[in-house]
Coordinates of C-alpha atoms in Angstrom, one line a residue:
Chain A
M1460 CA -49.1 157.4 97.3
A1461 CA -52.2 159.0 98.7
H1462 CA -53.9 156.2 98.2
E1463 CA -51.8 154.2 100.4
Q1464 CA -51.9 156.4 103.2
L1465 CA -56.0 156.5 103.0
I1466 CA -56.0 152.8 103.3
L1467 CA -53.7 152.8 106.0
T1468 CA -55.4 155.4 108.0
A1469 CA -59.0 153.6 107.1
A1470 CA -57.0 150.1 108.8
L1471 CA -55.8 152.3 112.1
V1472 CA -59.2 153.5 112.7
A1473 CA -60.1 149.9 112.3
Y1474 CA -57.7 148.6 114.6
A1475 CA -58.8 151.2 117.3
L1476 CA -62.3 150.4 116.8
A1477 CA -61.6 146.8 117.6
A1478 CA -59.8 147.4 120.0
L1479 CA -62.7 149.8 121.5
I1480 CA -65.3 146.8 121.0
S1481 CA -63.1 144.2 122.2
V1482 CA -63.1 146.2 126.1
I1483 CA -66.8 147.0 125.8
D1484 CA -67.6 143.2 125.1
A1485 CA -65.1 142.2 127.6
R1486 CA -66.8 144.7 130.3
R1487 CA -70.7 143.6 129.1
G1488 CA -69.3 139.4 129.8
K1489 CA -69.2 139.0 126.0
G1490 CA -66.4 136.0 125.3
E1491 CA -67.0 135.4 121.9
Q1492 CA -65.6 138.6 120.5
S1493 CA -67.3 138.2 117.2
M1494 CA -67.6 141.8 116.1
A1495 CA -64.0 142.9 117.2
L1496 CA -62.5 139.7 115.5
V1497 CA -64.4 140.7 112.0
I1498 CA -62.9 144.1 112.4
M1499 CA -59.8 143.1 113.0
T1500 CA -59.6 141.2 110.2
L1501 CA -61.2 144.1 107.8
A1502 CA -58.6 146.3 109.6
L1503 CA -55.6 143.7 108.4
A1504 CA -57.3 143.3 105.1
L1505 CA -56.8 147.1 104.7
H1506 CA -53.4 147.5 106.1
T1507 CA -52.4 144.1 104.1
V1508 CA -53.5 146.4 100.8
A1509 CA -51.5 149.7 102.2
I1510 CA -48.6 147.8 102.8
T1511 CA -48.8 145.6 99.4
L1512 CA -49.0 148.8 97.6
R1513 CA -46.0 150.4 99.0
W1514 CA -43.9 147.6 99.0
Q1515 CA -44.6 147.3 95.0
R1516 CA -43.9 151.1 94.5
L1517 CA -40.5 151.0 96.5
D1518 CA -39.6 147.5 95.6
H1519 CA -38.9 146.7 99.2
A1520 CA -40.1 145.0 102.1
P1521 CA -41.3 146.9 104.6
Y1522 CA -38.3 146.7 106.8
V1523 CA -36.2 149.7 106.0
D1524 CA -37.3 152.5 108.3
L1525 CA -39.1 153.8 111.5
F1526 CA -42.4 153.9 109.5
E1527 CA -42.2 150.4 108.1
I1528 CA -41.2 148.7 111.0
L1529 CA -44.1 150.2 113.0
S1530 CA -46.1 149.2 110.0
S1531 CA -45.0 145.7 109.8
N1532 CA -45.0 145.1 113.3
V1533 CA -48.5 146.3 113.6
W1534 CA -49.7 143.9 111.3
S1535 CA -47.7 140.9 112.2
L1536 CA -48.6 141.5 115.8
H1537 CA -52.7 141.6 114.9
V1538 CA -52.2 138.8 112.9
A1539 CA -50.5 136.8 115.4
V1540 CA -53.4 137.6 117.7
L1541 CA -56.0 136.9 115.3
L1542 CA -54.4 133.5 114.5
A1543 CA -54.3 132.7 118.0
C1544 CA -58.1 133.3 118.7
L1545 CA -59.3 131.4 115.7
A1546 CA -57.3 128.3 116.6
L1547 CA -57.8 128.8 120.4
P1548 CA -61.4 130.0 120.3
Y1549 CA -61.1 129.9 124.7
L1550 CA -58.4 132.9 124.1
R1551 CA -60.9 135.2 122.7
P1552 CA -62.2 136.9 125.5
A1553 CA -58.3 137.9 125.8
L1554 CA -58.5 140.3 122.8
A1555 CA -59.7 143.1 125.3
T1556 CA -56.1 142.8 126.6
A1557 CA -53.9 142.5 123.6
L1558 CA -55.6 145.0 121.2
P1559 CA -55.3 147.9 123.8
I1560 CA -51.6 147.2 124.4
L1561 CA -51.3 147.1 120.7
Q1562 CA -53.0 150.5 120.4
V1563 CA -49.6 152.2 121.4
L1564 CA -48.3 150.8 118.2
V1565 CA -51.1 151.9 116.2
V1566 CA -51.1 155.4 117.6
W1567 CA -47.3 155.5 117.0
L1568 CA -47.8 154.6 113.3
F1569 CA -50.6 157.0 113.0
V1570 CA -48.4 160.0 114.0
T1571 CA -45.4 158.6 112.0
E1572 CA -44.5 160.2 108.6
A1573 CA -44.2 158.0 105.5
V1574 CA -41.0 158.6 104.2
D1575 CA -39.5 156.9 101.3
H1576 CA -36.0 155.3 101.9
P1577 CA -34.4 153.0 99.5
A1578 CA -33.2 149.8 100.6
P1579 CA -29.7 149.5 101.4
V1580 CA -27.4 147.0 99.4
T1581 CA -26.5 145.3 102.5
Y1582 CA -30.3 144.4 102.7
Q1583 CA -29.9 142.2 99.6
T1584 CA -29.6 138.9 101.0
I1585 CA -31.7 136.6 101.6
W1586 CA -30.8 136.3 105.7
L1587 CA -32.5 139.6 106.0
P1588 CA -36.2 138.5 105.4
V1589 CA -35.2 135.1 107.3
H1590 CA -34.1 137.3 110.5
V1591 CA -37.3 139.6 109.9
S1592 CA -39.5 136.7 110.0
F1593 CA -38.0 135.1 112.8
G1594 CA -38.2 138.3 114.7
K1595 CA -41.8 138.5 113.7
L1596 CA -42.8 134.9 114.8
F1597 CA -40.9 135.5 118.4
L1598 CA -43.2 139.1 119.1
G1599 CA -46.4 137.1 117.9
C1600 CA -45.5 134.2 120.4
L1601 CA -44.7 137.2 123.1
I1602 CA -47.9 138.9 122.7
I1603 CA -50.1 135.9 123.0
A1604 CA -48.0 135.0 126.0
V1605 CA -48.5 138.6 127.3
M1606 CA -52.0 138.6 126.4
L1607 CA -52.7 135.8 129.0
G1608 CA -50.5 137.2 131.7
A1609 CA -52.7 140.2 131.3
V1610 CA -56.0 137.9 132.3
V1611 CA -54.1 136.8 135.0
A1612 CA -53.3 140.2 136.4
V1613 CA -56.8 141.1 136.2
R1614 CA -58.1 138.9 137.8
R1615 CA -56.1 139.5 140.6
F1616 CA -57.8 142.8 141.3
D1617 CA -61.5 141.2 140.0
R1618 CA -62.0 137.6 140.9
R1619 CA -64.7 137.4 138.1
A1620 CA -63.1 139.0 135.0
F1621 CA -62.8 136.6 132.1
A1622 CA -65.0 134.1 133.4
A1623 CA -65.6 132.3 130.3
M1624 CA -61.4 131.3 130.3
P1625 CA -59.7 128.6 131.8
N1626 CA -58.3 128.9 135.3
S1627 CA -54.9 131.2 136.5
Q1628 CA -52.8 128.2 136.4
R1629 CA -53.7 126.9 133.1
L1630 CA -53.7 130.1 131.4
D1631 CA -49.9 130.1 132.8
D1632 CA -49.6 127.2 131.6
V1633 CA -50.1 128.0 128.1
A1634 CA -48.3 131.3 128.3
Y1635 CA -45.0 129.3 129.2
Q1636 CA -45.4 127.3 126.4
F1637 CA -45.7 130.5 124.2
V1638 CA -42.5 131.7 126.0
L1639 CA -40.7 128.6 125.0
L1640 CA -41.7 129.2 121.2
A1641 CA -40.8 132.5 121.6
F1642 CA -37.5 132.1 122.9
L1643 CA -37.2 129.4 119.9
F1644 CA -37.7 132.2 117.5
E1645 CA -35.7 135.0 119.0
S1646 CA -32.7 132.4 118.9
L1647 CA -33.2 131.6 115.3
M1648 CA -33.1 135.3 114.9
L1649 CA -30.3 136.1 116.2
V1650 CA -28.5 133.2 114.4
A1651 CA -30.1 134.8 111.0
G1652 CA -29.2 138.2 111.9
A1653 CA -25.7 137.0 112.7
L1654 CA -25.8 135.4 109.2
W1655 CA -26.9 139.0 107.6
A1656 CA -24.3 140.7 109.4
Q1657 CA -21.4 138.2 108.3
D1658 CA -22.7 138.7 104.7
A1659 CA -23.3 142.1 104.5
W1660 CA -20.3 143.7 107.0
G1661 CA -18.1 140.7 107.3
R1662 CA -18.5 140.2 111.0
Y1663 CA -21.3 138.1 113.0
W1664 CA -21.4 140.3 115.7
A1665 CA -20.2 143.7 117.0
W1666 CA -22.6 144.8 119.6
D1667 CA -23.9 147.9 118.1
P1668 CA -26.9 148.9 120.0
L1669 CA -29.8 146.7 118.6
E1670 CA -27.6 143.2 119.2
T1671 CA -27.1 144.4 122.4
W1672 CA -30.7 144.9 123.2
A1673 CA -31.7 141.9 121.1
F1674 CA -29.1 140.0 123.0
L1675 CA -30.5 141.3 126.7
T1676 CA -33.7 140.1 125.4
W1677 CA -32.8 136.6 124.8
L1678 CA -31.0 136.6 128.4
A1679 CA -34.3 137.7 129.8
A1680 CA -36.5 135.1 128.1
A1681 CA -33.6 132.5 129.3
G1682 CA -33.9 133.9 132.9
Y1683 CA -37.6 133.6 132.9
L1684 CA -37.7 129.8 131.9
H1685 CA -34.6 129.1 134.0
F1686 CA -36.6 131.0 137.1
R1687 CA -39.7 128.9 136.2
A1688 CA -37.8 125.4 136.2
L1689 CA -36.2 126.3 139.4
Q1690 CA -39.0 128.4 141.4
K1691 CA -42.2 126.9 140.0
P1692 CA -43.6 130.6 140.7
S1693 CA -47.4 131.8 140.9
P1694 CA -49.2 132.6 138.1
Q1695 CA -49.4 136.3 139.2
L1696 CA -45.3 136.3 139.4
S1697 CA -45.1 134.4 136.0
A1698 CA -47.2 136.9 134.4
L1699 CA -45.3 139.8 135.8
L1700 CA -42.0 138.3 134.5
V1701 CA -43.5 137.4 131.1
F1702 CA -44.8 141.5 131.1
G1703 CA -40.8 142.1 132.0
V1704 CA -39.3 140.2 128.9
F1705 CA -42.1 141.8 126.5
A1706 CA -41.1 145.1 128.0
I1707 CA -37.3 144.4 126.9
A1708 CA -38.6 143.2 123.9
F1709 CA -40.7 146.1 123.1
L1710 CA -37.7 148.5 123.8
T1711 CA -35.4 146.3 121.6
F1712 CA -37.7 146.5 118.7
F1713 CA -39.6 149.6 118.9
G1714 CA -37.0 151.9 121.1
V1715 CA -33.5 151.2 120.0
P1716 CA -33.8 150.9 116.1
F1717 CA -35.9 153.9 116.1
L1718 CA -33.0 156.3 117.7
S1719 CA -31.6 155.7 114.2
T1720 CA -32.7 156.1 111.1
A1721 CA -32.2 152.5 110.6
P1722 CA -32.6 149.3 112.6
H1723 CA -29.3 148.7 112.1
K1724 CA -26.2 150.5 110.5
G1725 CA -26.9 149.2 107.3
A1726 CA -28.2 152.4 105.7
I1727 CA -25.0 154.4 105.2
Chain B
M1285 CA -13.1 117.0 152.0
R1286 CA -15.2 115.8 149.5
A1287 CA -18.0 116.2 151.7
R1288 CA -17.1 120.2 151.4
I1289 CA -16.5 120.4 147.7
W1290 CA -19.5 118.5 146.4
P1291 CA -22.4 120.9 147.9
T1292 CA -20.0 124.1 146.5
L1293 CA -20.0 122.0 143.3
S1294 CA -23.9 121.4 143.2
W1295 CA -24.3 124.9 143.7
L1296 CA -21.9 126.1 141.5
G1297 CA -23.8 123.9 138.8
S1298 CA -27.1 124.4 140.0
L1299 CA -29.9 126.4 138.1
K1300 CA -29.7 129.2 140.9
A1301 CA -25.8 129.8 139.7
T1302 CA -27.4 130.0 136.2
L1303 CA -29.7 132.4 137.1
V1304 CA -26.9 134.7 139.2
W1305 CA -24.6 134.3 135.8
L1306 CA -27.4 135.6 133.5
A1307 CA -28.2 138.3 135.9
L1308 CA -24.7 139.6 135.8
T1309 CA -24.5 139.3 132.1
A1310 CA -27.6 141.5 132.0
L1311 CA -25.8 144.0 134.3
V1312 CA -22.8 144.2 132.4
L1313 CA -25.1 144.8 129.2
A1314 CA -26.9 147.4 130.7
H1315 CA -24.1 149.1 132.0
S1316 CA -22.8 149.5 128.8
I1317 CA -26.3 150.6 127.1
A1318 CA -26.8 153.3 130.2
N1319 CA -23.2 154.6 129.5
G1320 CA -23.8 154.6 126.1
E1321 CA -20.6 152.7 125.7
P1322 CA -19.2 149.9 123.7
V1323 CA -19.5 146.4 125.8
S1324 CA -16.3 146.0 127.8
V1325 CA -14.2 143.2 127.7
I1326 CA -15.9 142.5 131.3
I1327 CA -18.5 140.5 129.7
A1328 CA -15.8 137.6 129.4
L1329 CA -16.6 137.2 133.0
P1330 CA -19.9 136.5 133.0
F1331 CA -19.6 134.3 130.0
A1332 CA -16.6 132.2 131.5
G1333 CA -19.3 131.8 134.7
L1334 CA -22.1 130.6 132.4
G1335 CA -19.3 128.4 130.7
L1336 CA -18.0 127.0 134.4
N1337 CA -21.6 126.6 135.2
L1338 CA -22.7 124.5 132.1
L1339 CA -19.7 122.2 132.7
L1340 CA -20.6 121.7 136.2
T1341 CA -24.1 121.1 135.5
L1342 CA -23.3 118.5 133.2
V1343 CA -21.6 116.8 135.8
V1344 CA -24.1 117.5 138.8
N1345 CA -27.2 117.4 136.8
R1346 CA -28.4 114.0 135.6
H1347 CA -31.5 115.9 134.1
L1348 CA -29.5 118.0 131.8
R1349 CA -27.7 114.7 130.4
S1350 CA -30.8 112.8 129.7
Q1351 CA -32.5 115.2 127.6
S1352 CA -30.6 115.1 124.6
G1353 CA -32.2 118.4 123.2
L1354 CA -31.3 120.6 125.7
L1355 CA -28.0 118.8 126.3
L1356 CA -27.0 119.6 122.3
F1357 CA -28.5 123.4 122.9
H1358 CA -26.3 124.0 125.7
L1359 CA -23.1 122.3 124.3
G1360 CA -23.8 124.5 121.3
L1361 CA -24.1 127.6 123.1
A1362 CA -21.0 126.5 125.3
L1363 CA -18.9 126.3 121.9
I1364 CA -20.5 129.4 120.5
A1365 CA -18.5 131.2 123.4
V1366 CA -15.6 128.9 123.0
L1367 CA -15.2 130.0 119.4
A1368 CA -15.9 133.6 119.9
A1369 CA -13.2 133.7 122.3
L1370 CA -10.7 131.9 119.8
G1371 CA -11.9 134.4 117.2
R1372 CA -11.3 137.0 119.0
L1373 CA -7.6 135.8 119.7
L1374 CA -6.9 135.0 116.0
A1375 CA -9.0 137.9 114.3
L1376 CA -7.9 141.0 112.2
S1377 CA -10.5 144.3 111.8
G1378 CA -9.1 147.1 109.6
H1379 CA -9.5 149.4 106.7
V1380 CA -7.2 150.7 103.9
E1381 CA -7.0 153.0 101.2
V1382 CA -5.8 151.9 97.9
T1383 CA -5.0 154.1 94.9
E1384 CA -6.3 153.6 91.1
G1385 CA -3.7 152.1 89.6
A1386 CA -1.7 150.8 92.5
A1387 CA -0.8 147.6 94.3
F1388 CA -2.7 146.8 97.6
E1389 CA -0.1 147.9 100.6
P1390 CA -0.2 146.2 103.8
A1391 CA 1.9 148.5 105.5
L1392 CA -1.0 151.0 104.9
V1393 CA -3.8 148.9 106.6
V1394 CA -5.2 150.5 109.7
A1395 CA -5.9 147.5 112.0
E1396 CA -7.0 146.2 115.4
Q1397 CA -5.8 142.1 115.8
G1398 CA -6.1 139.5 118.4
P1399 CA -2.6 138.4 120.3
L1400 CA -2.8 135.0 118.1
H1401 CA -3.6 136.7 114.8
P1402 CA -1.3 134.9 112.0
G1403 CA -0.5 138.0 110.4
H1404 CA -0.6 136.8 106.5
L1405 CA -1.4 140.2 104.8
D1406 CA 1.9 140.7 103.2
R1407 CA 0.5 137.3 101.1
V1408 CA -2.3 139.3 99.7
S1409 CA -1.8 140.7 96.2
F1410 CA -3.8 143.0 94.1
V1411 CA -4.0 145.9 92.1
Q1412 CA -7.0 148.7 92.3
G1413 CA -8.7 149.1 89.0
S1414 CA -11.8 151.9 88.6
F1415 CA -14.8 151.3 90.3
R1416 CA -18.6 152.6 89.9
I1417 CA -20.9 154.2 92.6
H1418 CA -24.5 154.9 91.8
Y1419 CA -26.5 157.6 94.1
D1420 CA -30.2 158.3 94.5
P1421 CA -31.1 161.5 94.6
G1422 CA -30.6 163.0 98.1
V1423 CA -26.7 161.5 97.7
K1424 CA -27.9 158.7 99.2
R1425 CA -25.1 156.0 98.1
R1426 CA -26.4 152.8 96.3
D1427 CA -24.3 149.8 94.5
T1428 CA -20.7 150.0 94.8
V1429 CA -18.8 147.9 92.1
S1430 CA -14.7 148.0 92.2
T1431 CA -13.0 146.2 90.1
V1432 CA -9.2 144.7 91.2
F1433 CA -6.9 142.9 89.4
L1434 CA -5.4 139.7 91.1
L1435 CA -2.2 137.7 90.1
D1436 CA -3.2 134.5 88.4
G1437 CA -0.2 132.1 87.8
A1438 CA -1.3 131.1 84.5
D1439 CA -3.5 133.9 83.0
G1440 CA -2.1 136.8 84.4
W1441 CA -4.2 139.6 86.2
Q1442 CA -7.5 138.6 86.3
P1443 CA -10.0 141.0 87.1
A1444 CA -12.5 140.5 90.2
E1445 CA -15.5 142.7 91.3
V1446 CA -15.7 144.0 95.0
G1447 CA -18.9 145.6 96.6
D1448 CA -20.4 146.3 100.0
D1449 CA -22.0 143.1 100.2
R1450 CA -19.6 141.3 97.9
P1451 CA -16.2 140.5 99.5
L1452 CA -12.9 139.9 97.8
V1453 CA -11.7 136.8 99.7
V1454 CA -7.9 136.7 99.5
G1455 CA -5.9 134.0 102.2
G1456 CA -8.3 134.3 104.9
Y1457 CA -9.2 138.1 104.5
R1458 CA -12.2 139.7 103.2
F1459 CA -12.0 143.1 101.7
Y1460 CA -15.6 144.9 101.7
T1461 CA -15.6 148.4 99.9
S1462 CA -16.5 150.8 102.4
F1463 CA -18.4 154.2 102.2
N1464 CA -14.5 156.1 102.2
K1465 CA -13.4 157.0 98.6
G1466 CA -12.2 159.8 96.9
F1467 CA -9.8 161.3 94.9
A1468 CA -5.7 161.2 94.3
P1469 CA -3.4 163.9 92.5
L1470 CA -0.9 161.9 90.9
L1471 CA 2.6 163.5 91.8
T1472 CA 6.1 162.9 90.6
Y1473 CA 9.3 164.7 92.6
R1474 CA 12.5 165.1 91.2
D1475 CA 15.2 165.8 94.0
A1476 CA 18.1 167.8 93.6
S1477 CA 20.0 164.4 93.2
G1478 CA 18.0 163.2 90.3
G1479 CA 16.0 160.9 92.2
V1480 CA 12.5 160.3 90.6
Q1481 CA 9.8 159.3 93.2
Q1482 CA 6.0 159.1 92.1
G1483 CA 2.7 158.6 94.3
A1484 CA -0.5 159.6 95.0
V1485 CA -1.8 162.1 98.1
H1486 CA -5.3 161.0 99.1
L1487 CA -7.7 163.7 99.7
P1488 CA -10.8 163.5 102.2
S1489 CA -13.6 161.3 101.3
F1490 CA -16.0 162.5 98.4
P1491 CA -18.8 163.4 98.4
L1492 CA -18.8 163.2 102.3
K1493 CA -16.4 166.2 102.4
S1494 CA -16.5 167.6 99.2
Y1495 CA -15.7 171.0 100.7
E1496 CA -12.4 169.9 102.1
Q1497 CA -10.5 168.3 99.1
G1498 CA -7.3 169.4 100.4
N1499 CA -4.4 167.6 102.8
H1500 CA -0.9 168.5 103.9
W1501 CA 1.6 166.8 102.4
T1502 CA 5.8 166.9 103.1
L1503 CA 7.8 166.3 99.8
P1504 CA 10.1 163.0 99.9
D1505 CA 13.4 164.8 100.8
Q1506 CA 11.8 166.6 103.5
S1507 CA 12.8 169.9 102.1
A1508 CA 9.1 171.7 102.3
E1509 CA 5.6 170.7 103.6
V1510 CA 2.7 172.2 101.6
K1511 CA -0.9 172.2 101.2
L1512 CA -2.4 171.0 98.4
W1513 CA -6.0 171.8 97.2
L1514 CA -8.0 170.1 94.6
D1515 CA -10.3 172.9 92.9
I1516 CA -13.3 171.3 91.3
E1517 CA -14.6 173.6 88.8
D1518 CA -17.4 171.2 87.5
A1519 CA -20.4 170.0 89.3
V1520 CA -19.7 166.4 90.1
V1521 CA -22.5 165.7 92.5
D1522 CA -25.9 166.4 91.8
E1523 CA -28.2 166.7 94.8
N1524 CA -31.5 166.5 93.5
T1525 CA -30.9 163.7 90.9
A1526 CA -29.2 160.4 90.6
W1527 CA -25.6 160.4 89.6
T1528 CA -22.9 158.4 89.2
F1529 CA -19.5 158.7 90.9
R1530 CA -17.1 160.2 88.4
T1531 CA -13.3 162.0 88.0
P1532 CA -14.2 165.7 87.7
D1533 CA -13.3 166.8 84.0
A1534 CA -11.8 169.7 85.0
T1535 CA -9.7 170.4 87.9
E1536 CA -7.1 172.5 89.2
L1537 CA -4.4 171.4 91.9
V1538 CA -3.3 174.4 93.8
V1539 CA -0.1 174.0 95.7
I1540 CA 0.3 176.3 98.7
A1541 CA 3.9 176.8 100.0
G1542 CA 4.0 179.0 102.8
D1543 CA 2.2 182.3 101.2
E1544 CA 2.8 181.1 98.0
R1545 CA 0.3 179.8 95.8
T1546 CA 0.5 177.8 92.1
A1547 CA -2.3 176.4 90.2
L1548 CA -1.2 173.3 88.4
Q1549 CA -2.9 171.7 85.6
P1550 CA -2.4 167.8 84.7
G1551 CA 1.0 167.8 83.0
D1552 CA 2.1 171.0 84.9
S1553 CA 5.5 170.8 87.1
M1554 CA 6.7 173.8 89.3
A1555 CA 10.3 174.0 91.2
L1556 CA 9.7 173.4 94.7
G1557 CA 11.6 172.5 98.1
R1558 CA 15.1 171.3 96.8
G1559 CA 13.6 169.8 93.5
R1560 CA 10.8 169.8 91.0
L1561 CA 7.3 169.2 91.3
S1562 CA 5.1 167.6 88.3
Y1563 CA 1.0 167.0 88.5
D1564 CA 0.7 164.1 86.2
G1565 CA -3.2 163.6 86.7
L1566 CA -5.9 163.3 89.1
K1567 CA -6.8 159.5 90.1
T1568 CA -9.3 157.8 92.7
W1569 CA -8.9 155.9 95.9
M1570 CA -11.2 153.3 97.2
G1571 CA -11.3 152.4 100.6
Y1572 CA -11.7 148.9 101.9
S1573 CA -13.1 147.4 105.4
I1574 CA -11.2 144.2 106.0
Y1575 CA -11.9 141.1 108.3
Y1576 CA -10.1 138.1 109.4
D1577 CA -11.9 135.5 111.4
P1578 CA -11.5 131.6 110.9
T1579 CA -13.7 130.4 113.1
R1580 CA -16.8 131.7 111.6
R1581 CA -17.7 128.8 109.7
W1582 CA -17.2 126.8 112.9
L1583 CA -19.5 129.4 114.8
L1584 CA -22.4 129.0 112.0
A1585 CA -22.0 125.2 113.0
A1586 CA -22.2 125.7 116.3
A1587 CA -25.0 128.0 116.1
A1588 CA -26.7 125.9 114.0
M1589 CA -26.2 122.9 116.4
A1590 CA -27.5 124.8 119.2
A1591 CA -30.8 125.8 117.3
L1592 CA -31.2 122.3 116.0
G1593 CA -30.7 121.2 120.0
L1594 CA -33.1 124.1 121.2
F1595 CA -36.0 123.1 118.5
W1596 CA -35.4 119.3 119.5
H1597 CA -36.0 120.4 123.1
I1598 CA -39.2 122.7 122.5
V1599 CA -40.7 120.6 120.0
G1600 CA -40.6 117.8 122.6
K1601 CA -41.6 119.8 125.5
L1602 CA -44.8 121.8 123.9
R1603 CA -47.8 120.0 125.1
L1604 CA -50.3 120.9 122.4
A1605 CA -53.5 119.0 124.3
R1606 CA -52.7 121.7 126.8
I1607 CA -52.6 124.6 124.5
L1608 CA -55.5 123.3 122.6
R1609 CA -57.6 122.5 125.6
P1610 CA -56.2 123.6 128.6
A1611 CA -58.9 123.5 131.2
G1612 CA -60.6 120.1 130.1
R1613 CA -63.7 122.2 131.2
Q1614 CA -63.7 125.6 129.5
G1615 CA -65.6 128.1 131.4
V1616 CA -64.6 126.9 134.9
Y1617 CA -61.6 128.6 136.5
S1618 CA -60.5 129.0 140.4
H1619 CA -57.8 131.3 141.3
G1620 CA -54.4 129.8 142.4
S1621 CA -55.8 126.3 141.6

């Protein structure tokens, strides 16, 4: 367990360093962000080892308690950002917007005590990993939309910022495509979650706090998509709406589950 | 007339109206979140609004009708709403306690049910057997395996295992074991006229209420009300190590009638009220959650249909070329272009 913690701490320090370097490079106008990407990859490798060791020791995937959910989401969100930057190199300068946002979770994870909790019996179903995976895909797509929205927002105040990236209209268009994907994954997450709930507790939906918030997130994303179809908003307004959807999703994923010891009522 | 109705219908089926109903739905949810209350039935109102909006959109919006994926998604959502409403009308959600060795009694079920619930619980029949529950250190409940016996016309009583995640499904009713279970002293009362009645008194949930193993009980002939207290002499619960739920080896049943306390061992009896009470031994009881919702399979099909429609639509809508090379000429941008 001491090894796990040590490796995780090293990973968290590396995440923070990558965020710092990405901001410095962005201010210097270095769009490639090569150093930040290398350090982030190293951080992810260390984090993967820490998660694997804990998974092996406790014999369950990291989705049981506050510490594990934070840890796995810090990991998956960084993976999403990394893959996006590798597949779409024009996104790299925007690392300077995404990584500082993710530091909120990194610091939160750093100060959270790692307590060992067994997985409740109701977690032994295939639908739970399916549900969790769709949730991570949803957040992963949304963080990329936020990353692009942040570039648009920064340009509102500094017209020369992120000069190496495409224009704001184009970035907004790409952000919209990622919100579309996010909406699909959020919908699939709700369906898989309902199947898990049916399997575990005999009901598809019971409006527990997390279910209510998750539905609110879905409504917010649906609202954004309908509003966009109706109004054709400016990139700045569109970015603000994406931030709004992300804020609700953030509260759903990282606010509500941690009011109790378990994300749903399963841990009896 | 038509000239006046059509604009109204067009507005009610418009995207603007969709946004209004989405916002109202969000408001109802936000209100319940802010007040820490369960989502009220008022949610049915914006849902009905969204349903009406969708129906009218199908009539007035050719654009939606022409996009198969989007159409399938929205029809799937409408179907989910209809089935969920129907499910609430037909559903039952309740709980019951069943004594070891005794048959399930529908009359003891505490439940909430929809006005159209068919009420077939009396067709459910099983006998409670023993159960096994493992605990991790720190009294953390793990697997529960409860054995029940079902009457099979051909082969007599057949055992079946029920758990927290493994339901017993009889007549559409799904029984799951719950955290609730405990001990039940088996008592026989012989009244003055020679009538004999045997039954079990369920004590509070164990180990949740291990220090409150008592209950009030009125004799079958109403001649006295007593307090029963189970004195457990050996340590059943071990908070620091893993353990398995079991009936204690050494117990005494203390019967408190007024100022008089009488301790009974299994097999003992005492004069009480207008008759005689015997303590036959200690049994257990198991708590079950019960659910009935005949629409759940259809709900699954509707959700799959909606998801498929959304997938179809989004795959068609995604512009990979725009994502991969959004500017054509990278490095050139102009605000608000």
